[in-house]
Amino acid sequence: MGNFDRLTSVFSFDFDAANPLSFTQLNFWLFFIVVFLIFTVLELTKKVKLAAFFISILAGLFFFKYYDTAFIFTLIGLNYFIFQENFEKSWQKWTAFTLVNGAAIVYYGYKLSENQFILKLSAYDCWMLFLGAVFLLSRFKEKFWVRSFFLTGVSLFFYYKSSQLFVLLLGLSLVVNYLLGKWIFSAETNLRKKWIITFSAIFNILILGYFKYAYFFTDAYNDLFHTNIEVINYFAYWANGFWGEGTFALRILLPVGVSFFTFQSISYVVDIYRKEIEPVKSFFDYTFFVTFFPQLVAGPIVRARDFIPQIQQPYQLDNKDFSWAIVQIVKGLIKKVVLADYIAIHFIDLVADAPETFPGFVSILAMWGYSLQIYGDFSGYTDMAIGISRLMGFKLLENFNSPYKAVSVADFWRRWHKSLGSWLRDYLYIPLGGNRTGGIGTYIASTIVFVFLILITKWYELIFVYLGLMILYVYGVLFVKNFKKLIHRDLNLLITMVVGGLWHGASENFVIWGAMNGLALIIYNYWKKISPYENNKGRFTHFWKIFITFNFITFTRIWFRLEDDGQPLLMLNQIAHHFDFSWPVFLKVLSTYDSIFVVMVLGFVVHWLPAKIKLAWEYRFEQLSIPMKVFSVSIILLAMYQAISDVSKPFVYFQF
């Protein structure tokens, strides 16, 4: 594919379902470079901006023989200068306007008389015309508004290239939540505000529930009552009737990033309800906040109070920010391509797909590798998102803080996927009562969680377990001091972690994964009060705390990595009964996957390096000249892309 063909495919409306636009593709970086160049030009003075815009566009269009589109841009430019020029009398301006546009009409009328099309627009032309409209708007509006308009259009286009017509679902969510934010802010009574916030929660949860849990609920209902109800995608039937058969798949597919933009929308309306923020005045600002393309499809989850104020700030990018952003992007690419994809394709997937064909100790090595893989995959994505955002003048909050340095389960969850953890804390754990108290919400939520457990696992004996726990609860409230406060805290924590598991998907394995982490947090809350090692700062103690925490987190990820029910037990059975460790076998495994283990060891060593060493390297990069920065980054990327396999792995969190 030629360079121009590649460029037009990136900016066309052709959707490649097998290879959607993502950060690890060259196509994405072509997309970003074009967007960033135009974004930068928007910050220039009007004369320089206009000159740069028309010179580059006209030269490009004439070179590629897009004569009709070039003519349109010339016409736009002439009209721009007519309205910008100060004529002595107004009739002179309108005369010039009439002559220029009249000539254009006559010209195209002549072409039409020869049975030629007036204008042949490709998707690429439409994109260029959109940019032209942005530059024209910059003549009449403040550049902040134009920048918001431009990046909103870019972000929606990016989501289309990632998810095709699911962009319509995103658009529906944007319109409804923007209006709900306005409505709840203007509501005069608390009762009315509560009704609006209830409707908002139901609307957003229904979007998430329909696309993520429709098959789960239907299958559970069929199993429980021995029915044969089928899921019907009514939206697809209606849309196909409007756009034509085959436009939408009849099977319900999960839109990319639906969990992220739904949580973002919920937090926006709830924060207005809590009077922590005011609704944005511009719909484009709100749309820009939700759809900002670096974080749209896989996070981090951005709060309105952190992001929206930045929209109206002037664009700034000094050498420190530029260098830091480049480091984050390169670091993210290395994490994804080398740490995540390379070890996954060539080792982890082979073991996880058939653990019974390997000795049990190899499954342990594979799960250690998986902990590195999922960290490299997800933190790599957010590193790139944060770096790209910083280049464009926006600061997103850190999402990972060396999680495998954690000395406890609680410490781990303060370091891992911080945006989701803080969201669950602020919008679920604290409303339930947090670590202080509980109410009817705690009881309702705990009942719903138990119902989920019964439906997912089909362990109907859990009903008796639930009744037994209720009896113990009543006994504890009556006879044990502070029991109610402690049990509410523990229930709220367990509910939050189980919901976190369900957020990842409606399966037995995700629920077990969430429940195990919730129980571990509860046990740790009691253990830290009596542990003689809690405040011990010795290196040996510190090492064992990290070792135990890392291995527990890795153990729970058996249920996270193996999707089918029962698969985790197969791997555990292989580890327990067919461990089969011996030095000859171990050395053979090492020699077979030698490059994999080298990458794994290097990955863990770099991860566990002290933060001051990593900051020192970032500072050294910042001090380099621009040519040396380009040279060093080019060498790193060239070496890194040697690890790219023929098989491309999507980002893990795209499925959530």
XYZ file of C-alpha atoms in Angstrom:
656
model
C 0.000 0.000 0.000
C 1.406 3.394 -1.018
C 1.762 6.201 1.491
C -1.097 8.186 0.009
C -3.322 5.103 -0.187
C -2.532 4.406 3.470
C -3.345 7.998 4.398
C -6.657 8.006 2.558
C -7.600 4.650 4.118
C -6.965 6.126 7.573
C -9.211 9.118 6.886
C -11.813 7.266 4.877
C -15.035 5.864 6.288
C -13.999 2.305 5.473
C -14.109 0.187 8.624
C -11.771 -2.778 9.043
C -13.422 -4.987 11.677
C -10.465 -7.373 11.752
C -7.950 -4.582 12.339
C -9.551 -1.488 13.900
C -7.519 1.636 14.547
C -5.323 1.203 17.643
C -2.223 2.723 19.206
C 0.174 -0.019 18.098
C -0.535 0.451 14.391
C 1.341 2.731 12.016
C -2.067 3.892 10.744
C -2.924 5.346 14.149
C 0.289 7.353 14.260
C -0.380 8.757 10.798
C -3.815 9.728 12.079
C -2.360 11.325 15.202
C 0.383 13.210 13.343
C -2.156 14.814 10.986
C -4.502 15.667 13.878
C -1.670 17.050 15.991
C -0.300 19.202 13.163
C -3.717 20.750 12.560
C -4.273 21.113 16.310
C -0.969 23.008 16.531
C -1.832 25.253 13.584
C -5.064 26.216 15.366
C -2.910 27.847 18.062
C -1.041 30.094 15.609
C -1.973 33.651 14.722
C -4.789 34.014 12.238
C -2.622 35.140 9.322
C 0.014 32.439 9.796
C -2.660 29.864 10.436
C -4.619 30.743 7.322
C -1.531 30.898 5.118
C -0.236 27.546 6.379
C -3.623 25.945 5.977
C -4.324 27.014 2.408
C -0.790 26.492 1.140
C -0.595 22.924 2.474
C -4.130 21.930 1.492
C -4.095 23.432 -1.989
C -0.651 22.027 -2.752
C -1.693 18.584 -1.591
C -5.006 18.599 -3.420
C -3.563 19.823 -6.719
C -0.709 17.324 -6.445
C -3.158 14.459 -6.012
C -5.500 15.889 -8.674
C -8.391 16.683 -6.348
C -9.216 19.695 -8.493
C -12.838 20.086 -7.443
C -12.006 20.056 -3.739
C -9.091 22.440 -4.308
C -11.493 24.776 -6.094
C -13.870 24.648 -3.122
C -11.059 25.568 -0.726
C -9.996 28.414 -2.981
C -13.563 29.671 -2.963
C -13.682 29.399 0.842
C -10.405 31.317 1.099
C -11.619 34.117 -1.171
C -14.796 34.510 0.848
C -12.730 34.556 4.046
C -10.568 37.421 2.769
C -13.619 39.336 1.522
C -15.235 39.320 4.964
C -11.936 40.004 6.757
C -10.984 42.963 4.547
C -12.121 46.401 5.682
C -13.955 47.920 2.676
C -14.766 51.620 2.721
C -18.416 50.888 2.022
C -20.476 47.784 2.773
C -21.812 47.539 -0.792
C -18.250 46.951 -2.020
C -17.922 43.883 0.223
C -21.243 42.440 -0.938
C -20.392 43.179 -4.576
C -17.126 41.256 -4.280
C -18.964 38.430 -2.521
C -21.571 38.271 -5.327
C -18.981 38.332 -8.118
C -16.813 35.583 -6.621
C -19.652 33.228 -5.769
C -21.580 34.078 -8.935
C -18.524 33.080 -10.972
C -18.351 29.785 -9.084
C -22.021 29.076 -9.797
C -21.594 29.873 -13.486
C -18.520 27.647 -13.657
C -20.277 24.659 -12.139
C -23.396 25.348 -14.149
C -21.251 25.068 -17.264
C -19.815 21.758 -16.064
C -23.308 20.482 -15.308
C -24.477 21.332 -18.838
C -21.865 18.894 -20.139
C -23.350 16.111 -18.009
C -20.460 16.201 -15.579
C -20.809 15.924 -11.824
C -20.540 19.246 -10.062
C -18.464 17.795 -7.265
C -17.152 14.315 -6.641
C -16.530 13.959 -2.947
C -14.665 11.029 -1.459
C -14.439 10.390 2.263
C -11.004 12.008 2.168
C -12.492 15.135 0.601
C -15.154 15.280 3.312
C -12.438 15.151 5.952
C -10.604 18.041 4.268
C -13.809 20.053 4.023
C -14.414 19.450 7.733
C -10.998 20.917 8.509
C -11.782 23.841 6.243
C -14.973 24.498 8.185
C -12.960 24.480 11.448
C -10.578 27.102 10.144
C -13.443 29.266 8.928
C -15.130 29.026 12.309
C -11.902 30.222 13.918
C -12.530 33.576 12.226
C -15.808 34.068 14.079
C -15.352 32.223 17.381
C -12.741 31.966 20.131
C -10.135 29.346 19.351
C -11.062 27.341 22.486
C -14.484 26.667 20.986
C -12.962 25.778 17.624
C -10.403 23.491 19.261
C -13.202 21.750 21.142
C -15.243 21.433 17.947
C -12.286 20.064 16.021
C -11.209 17.492 18.624
C -14.807 16.397 19.156
C -15.124 15.615 15.461
C -11.745 13.860 15.466
C -12.673 11.783 18.529
C -16.008 10.692 17.083
C -14.234 9.781 13.839
C -11.654 7.791 15.818
C -14.420 5.907 17.638
C -16.051 5.163 14.281
C -12.758 3.729 13.036
C -12.622 1.599 16.194
C -16.272 0.506 16.401
C -18.072 1.538 13.204
C -21.787 2.340 13.702
C -21.638 1.924 17.471
C -20.736 5.604 17.271
C -24.526 6.147 17.106
C -24.875 4.552 20.555
C -22.151 6.834 21.850
C -23.968 9.803 20.314
C -27.227 8.836 22.037
C -25.440 8.563 25.385
C -23.826 11.975 24.862
C -27.073 13.786 24.073
C -29.080 12.210 26.903
C -26.451 12.701 29.614
C -25.711 16.283 28.534
C -29.416 17.143 28.805
C -29.724 15.283 32.129
C -26.834 17.331 33.520
C -28.593 20.554 32.509
C -31.922 19.295 33.851
C -30.675 18.191 37.256
C -28.789 21.466 37.763
C -31.907 23.544 37.087
C -34.250 21.318 39.150
C -35.667 23.278 42.063
C -36.511 20.534 44.563
C -34.427 17.693 46.005
C -37.194 15.224 45.174
C -37.036 16.186 41.511
C -33.234 15.936 41.531
C -33.501 12.424 42.996
C -35.911 11.358 40.265
C -33.561 12.706 37.598
C -30.489 11.028 39.098
C -32.445 7.781 39.322
C -33.426 8.018 35.662
C -29.810 8.810 34.749
C -28.521 5.747 36.610
C -31.160 3.489 35.047
C -30.494 4.813 31.537
C -26.721 4.355 31.729
C -26.870 0.999 33.500
C -29.389 -0.252 30.922
C -26.980 0.650 28.108
C -24.218 -1.245 29.868
C -26.492 -4.097 30.906
C -28.119 -4.600 27.517
C -24.893 -4.912 25.562
C -22.876 -6.658 28.266
C -25.316 -8.878 30.153
C -28.321 -9.587 27.881
C -27.165 -13.101 26.968
C -26.134 -13.839 30.535
C -29.547 -12.988 32.022
C -31.410 -14.812 29.271
C -29.305 -17.981 29.610
C -29.639 -17.911 33.407
C -33.417 -17.518 33.154
C -33.648 -20.380 30.645
C -31.576 -22.662 32.885
C -33.555 -21.774 35.988
C -37.055 -22.140 34.522
C -36.265 -24.586 31.677
C -37.446 -22.168 28.972
C -36.029 -21.466 25.523
C -36.179 -17.679 25.238
C -33.861 -16.150 22.616
C -32.247 -12.741 22.741
C -33.492 -10.469 19.958
C -31.477 -7.429 19.007
C -34.392 -5.075 18.346
C -32.046 -2.150 17.773
C -30.388 -4.017 14.901
C -33.765 -4.923 13.349
C -34.967 -1.322 13.511
C -31.668 0.087 12.241
C -31.447 -2.427 9.392
C -34.958 -1.439 8.337
C -33.762 2.155 8.114
C -30.222 1.735 6.713
C -30.646 -1.572 4.893
C -30.275 -5.247 5.702
C -26.855 -6.284 6.926
C -25.864 -2.856 8.217
C -26.000 -4.062 11.818
C -25.217 -7.565 13.098
C -28.254 -9.299 14.585
C -26.179 -10.703 17.418
C -25.598 -8.237 20.244
C -21.930 -7.190 20.112
C -20.109 -5.369 22.872
C -19.206 -1.809 21.792
C -15.559 -0.919 22.393
C -15.110 1.191 25.519
C -18.796 1.066 26.557
C -17.880 0.481 30.210
C -15.523 3.458 30.229
C -17.725 6.082 28.598
C -20.769 4.882 30.580
C -18.934 5.255 33.898
C -17.669 8.661 32.789
C -21.220 9.779 31.964
C -22.558 8.538 35.314
C -19.861 10.397 37.251
C -20.624 13.635 35.353
C -24.335 13.644 36.244
C -23.715 12.474 39.835
C -21.095 15.203 40.408
C -23.626 17.829 39.254
C -26.203 16.294 41.613
C -23.683 16.530 44.476
C -22.969 20.174 43.512
C -19.278 19.396 43.001
C -19.344 20.794 39.455
C -21.672 22.814 37.230
C -22.861 21.530 33.847
C -20.772 22.611 30.877
C -22.325 25.326 28.750
C -21.215 23.953 25.397
C -22.353 20.574 24.109
C -19.064 20.342 22.208
C -17.129 20.728 25.477
C -19.121 17.905 27.071
C -18.765 15.701 24.002
C -15.060 16.457 23.891
C -14.712 15.487 27.579
C -16.378 12.085 27.105
C -14.971 11.203 23.680
C -11.422 12.578 23.906
C -9.858 9.949 21.665
C -6.675 8.987 23.586
C -8.712 7.667 26.546
C -12.031 6.863 24.861
C -11.821 3.131 24.208
C -9.877 1.833 27.236
C -9.525 4.589 29.792
C -8.324 5.884 32.100
C -11.740 6.955 33.401
C -11.591 10.762 33.416
C -13.571 12.951 35.849
C -15.273 16.092 34.618
C -13.814 18.203 37.449
C -10.287 17.222 36.387
C -10.635 17.548 32.614
C -13.256 20.139 31.645
C -11.411 23.151 33.191
C -8.444 22.342 30.924
C -10.545 22.816 27.779
C -10.576 26.591 28.241
C -6.886 26.873 29.072
C -4.421 28.047 26.403
C -2.285 25.376 24.773
C 1.149 25.055 26.348
C 3.906 22.556 25.659
C 7.383 23.241 27.022
C 10.465 21.078 26.608
C 9.827 19.253 29.891
C 6.254 18.322 28.976
C 7.284 17.356 25.446
C 10.089 15.091 26.656
C 7.903 13.537 29.353
C 5.136 12.824 26.835
C 7.537 11.172 24.365
C 8.943 8.990 27.155
C 5.422 7.889 28.136
C 4.476 7.034 24.538
C 7.664 5.058 23.869
C 7.391 3.332 27.249
C 3.776 2.408 26.501
C 4.655 0.985 23.087
C 7.436 -1.137 24.582
C 5.120 -2.437 27.312
C 2.462 -3.404 24.795
C 4.548 -4.773 21.915
C 7.375 -6.430 23.853
C 6.191 -7.201 27.378
C 2.559 -7.951 26.577
C 2.201 -9.255 23.024
C 5.529 -11.029 22.619
C 5.334 -13.173 25.765
C 1.584 -13.734 25.327
C 1.732 -15.010 21.750
C 4.846 -17.139 22.132
C 4.299 -18.583 25.624
C 1.327 -17.608 27.803
C -1.439 -18.341 25.290
C 0.076 -21.750 24.508
C -0.018 -22.789 28.174
C -3.335 -21.162 29.083
C -5.166 -22.732 26.146
C -4.028 -26.264 27.056
C -2.529 -26.404 30.580
C -2.936 -30.192 30.703
C -0.260 -30.581 28.005
C 2.440 -28.913 30.149
C 3.908 -29.821 33.530
C 2.162 -28.011 36.375
C 5.152 -25.784 37.220
C 5.003 -24.336 33.692
C 1.484 -23.051 34.454
C 2.955 -21.112 37.389
C 5.594 -19.591 35.090
C 2.873 -18.734 32.568
C 0.735 -17.018 35.209
C 3.721 -15.002 36.424
C 4.144 -14.030 32.794
C 0.444 -13.179 32.549
C 0.738 -10.744 35.450
C 3.474 -9.040 33.461
C 1.442 -9.246 30.247
C -1.743 -7.652 31.575
C 0.263 -4.935 33.298
C 2.213 -4.216 30.119
C -0.952 -4.300 28.004
C -3.166 -2.061 30.113
C -0.598 0.301 31.610
C 1.017 0.498 28.162
C -2.276 1.728 26.720
C -2.756 4.327 29.454
C 0.883 5.473 29.196
C 0.333 6.172 25.487
C -3.028 7.836 26.164
C -1.535 10.068 28.850
C 1.497 10.912 26.684
C -0.598 11.760 23.609
C -2.884 13.890 25.770
C 0.080 15.797 27.211
C 1.357 16.551 23.694
C -2.032 18.106 22.997
C -1.897 20.153 26.196
C -4.138 18.035 28.432
C -3.097 16.308 31.642
C -4.697 12.980 32.563
C -4.166 11.527 36.020
C -1.799 8.618 36.589
C -3.526 5.221 36.302
C -0.750 2.871 37.489
C 1.929 3.298 40.132
C 4.287 0.300 39.989
C 1.600 -2.092 41.294
C 3.950 -5.049 41.778
C 5.840 -3.068 44.407
C 2.715 -3.333 46.586
C 3.280 -4.699 50.110
C -0.370 -5.696 50.670
C -3.568 -6.325 48.737
C -4.869 -2.911 49.834
C -1.656 -1.268 48.618
C -1.961 -3.112 45.303
C -5.465 -1.774 44.656
C -4.266 1.744 45.443
C -1.669 1.332 42.689
C -3.579 -0.683 40.026
C -6.147 0.882 37.628
C -6.462 3.851 39.947
C -9.196 5.555 37.920
C -11.555 2.552 38.211
C -10.698 2.029 41.871
C -11.429 5.659 42.749
C -14.649 5.539 40.692
C -15.917 2.461 42.559
C -14.917 4.063 45.855
C -16.655 7.408 45.203
C -19.786 6.152 43.427
C -20.387 2.761 45.073
C -18.387 2.091 48.245
C -18.920 5.484 49.933
C -22.634 5.774 48.947
C -23.157 2.312 50.483
C -21.691 3.642 53.719
C -17.984 3.059 53.228
C -16.132 1.963 56.356
C -18.437 3.793 58.738
C -21.945 2.483 58.454
C -24.460 0.789 56.210
C -28.067 1.149 55.272
C -30.769 -0.268 53.131
C -28.489 0.118 50.090
C -26.001 -2.313 51.634
C -28.691 -4.940 52.171
C -30.199 -4.493 48.711
C -26.785 -4.594 47.048
C -25.681 -7.672 49.011
C -28.907 -9.459 48.047
C -28.393 -8.582 44.374
C -24.808 -9.859 44.571
C -25.982 -13.172 46.028
C -28.619 -13.462 43.293
C -25.876 -12.865 40.718
C -23.735 -15.530 42.327
C -26.594 -18.032 42.226
C -27.457 -17.251 38.594
C -23.848 -17.301 37.437
C -22.624 -20.357 39.311
C -25.977 -22.215 39.375
C -25.058 -23.234 42.925
C -28.591 -23.040 44.307
C -27.324 -24.237 47.683
C -26.057 -20.678 48.167
C -29.617 -19.761 49.177
C -29.100 -21.745 52.397
C -25.664 -20.187 52.861
C -27.248 -16.731 52.552
C -29.946 -17.590 55.106
C -27.304 -18.956 57.490
C -25.261 -15.770 57.175
C -28.360 -13.694 57.926
C -28.910 -15.685 61.144
C -25.276 -15.116 62.160
C -25.695 -11.416 61.364
C -28.710 -11.074 63.652
C -26.851 -12.936 66.419
C -23.787 -10.710 66.038
C -25.825 -7.482 66.122
C -27.523 -8.595 69.361
C -24.521 -9.918 71.260
C -21.225 -8.620 69.755
C -19.975 -5.064 70.386
C -19.402 -2.917 67.223
C -20.394 -5.919 65.130
C -22.833 -3.965 62.978
C -20.270 -1.321 62.027
C -17.627 -3.919 61.163
C -19.952 -6.162 59.169
C -21.283 -3.192 57.192
C -17.749 -2.128 56.304
C -16.870 -5.653 55.226
C -20.081 -6.073 53.239
C -19.580 -2.741 51.472
C -16.015 -3.721 50.581
C -17.030 -7.165 49.331
C -19.913 -5.723 47.282
C -17.576 -3.175 45.677
C -15.030 -5.796 44.644
C -17.665 -8.223 43.319
C -19.217 -5.409 41.278
C -15.706 -4.643 40.040
C -15.499 -8.261 38.899
C -18.911 -8.074 37.220
C -17.829 -4.857 35.489
C -15.239 -6.946 33.648
C -17.882 -9.415 32.481
C -20.818 -11.596 33.535
C -19.103 -14.887 34.216
C -18.483 -17.146 37.147
C -14.746 -16.569 36.868
C -14.907 -12.769 37.103
C -17.195 -12.966 40.143
C -14.851 -15.399 41.884
C -11.892 -13.158 41.020
C -13.638 -10.107 42.472
C -14.842 -11.981 45.575
C -11.357 -13.366 46.293
C -9.855 -9.877 46.197
C -12.700 -8.551 48.350
C -12.182 -11.280 50.978
C -8.434 -10.642 50.932
C -9.031 -6.935 51.626
C -11.364 -7.818 54.510
C -8.848 -10.246 56.029
C -6.062 -7.690 55.644
C -8.105 -5.057 57.525
C -8.119 -7.358 60.562
C -4.611 -8.750 60.095
C -2.886 -5.341 59.995
C -4.200 -4.598 63.510
C -2.413 -7.593 65.031
C 0.461 -8.188 62.608
C 3.927 -7.711 64.145
C 5.253 -6.973 60.632
C 2.866 -4.207 59.594
C 5.237 -1.361 60.504
C 8.454 -3.318 59.996
C 10.628 -1.506 57.428
C 13.338 -4.150 57.181
C 14.408 -5.230 53.696
C 13.739 -8.915 54.356
C 10.213 -8.212 55.620
C 9.597 -5.787 52.763
C 10.678 -8.442 50.248
C 8.317 -11.073 51.658
C 5.392 -8.656 51.735
C 5.906 -7.924 48.021
C 6.449 -11.609 47.218
C 3.276 -12.773 48.996
C 1.140 -9.935 47.553
C 2.373 -10.505 43.994
C 1.775 -14.254 44.147
C -1.698 -13.856 45.626
C -2.673 -11.388 42.876
C -1.198 -13.760 40.271
C -3.128 -16.683 41.777
C -6.473 -14.833 41.509
C -5.717 -13.998 37.880
C -6.128 -17.646 36.956
C -9.864 -16.860 37.074
C -9.310 -13.610 35.173
C -7.271 -15.125 32.313
C -9.169 -18.389 31.771
C -12.569 -17.357 30.434
C -14.543 -20.611 30.327
C -16.155 -21.932 33.506
C -14.165 -24.788 34.969
C -10.906 -23.953 33.161
C -9.226 -22.537 36.290
C -9.851 -25.833 38.090
C -8.149 -27.705 35.236
C -5.042 -25.563 35.609
C -5.093 -25.884 39.412
C -5.489 -29.649 39.080
C -2.486 -29.760 36.757
C -0.425 -27.746 39.243
C -1.525 -29.847 42.243
C -1.342 -33.335 40.760
C 1.005 -33.064 37.786
C 3.597 -30.541 38.953
C 6.341 -32.780 37.484
C 9.264 -30.518 38.328
C 12.739 -31.827 37.615
C 15.926 -30.068 36.595
C 16.168 -31.702 33.155
C 12.559 -30.722 32.351
C 13.062 -27.236 33.795
C 16.219 -26.694 31.732
C 14.420 -27.924 28.614
C 11.584 -25.426 29.201
C 14.167 -22.652 29.711
C 15.988 -23.522 26.498
C 12.732 -23.790 24.504
C 11.418 -20.405 25.645
C 14.743 -18.715 26.400
C 13.883 -15.386 24.738
C 10.553 -15.278 26.561
C 12.150 -15.698 29.979
C 14.806 -13.091 29.172
C 12.050 -10.583 28.361
C 10.117 -11.558 31.519
C 13.147 -11.168 33.779
C 14.050 -7.812 32.220
C 10.438 -6.682 32.584
C 10.297 -7.494 36.289
C 13.746 -6.024 36.957
C 12.822 -2.732 35.281
C 9.483 -2.678 37.102
C 11.149 -3.147 40.495
C 13.861 -0.559 39.902
C 13.666 2.391 42.320
C 11.587 5.284 40.994
C 14.531 7.700 41.304
C 16.510 5.699 38.716
C 13.643 5.882 36.208
C 13.199 9.616 36.854
C 16.940 10.125 36.304
C 16.692 8.519 32.839
C 13.677 10.704 31.998
C 15.668 13.768 33.056
C 18.617 12.726 30.863
C 16.299 12.360 27.866
C 14.860 15.810 28.584
C 18.369 17.333 28.390
C 19.078 15.889 24.929
C 18.899 18.081 21.833
C 15.988 17.588 19.442
C 18.112 15.692 16.832
C 19.415 13.348 19.556
C 15.881 12.787 20.853
C 14.705 11.880 17.359
C 17.698 9.586 16.838
C 17.349 7.779 20.186
C 13.585 7.294 19.856
C 14.003 6.031 16.274
C 16.580 3.445 17.379
C 14.348 2.263 20.249
C 11.277 1.963 18.028
C 13.228 0.172 15.297
C 14.504 -2.385 17.804
C 11.104 -2.692 19.472
C 9.208 -3.434 16.266
C 11.455 -6.424 15.637
C 9.387 -8.120 18.348
C 6.131 -7.642 16.464
C 4.567 -10.952 15.537
C 2.449 -11.809 12.520
C -0.426 -12.289 14.975
C -1.827 -9.038 16.333
C -3.367 -9.025 19.802
C -5.973 -6.389 20.657
C -5.672 -4.551 23.942
C -7.047 -6.706 26.791
C -9.354 -3.971 28.091
C -10.993 -3.443 24.686
C -13.312 -6.305 25.682
C -14.498 -4.440 28.775
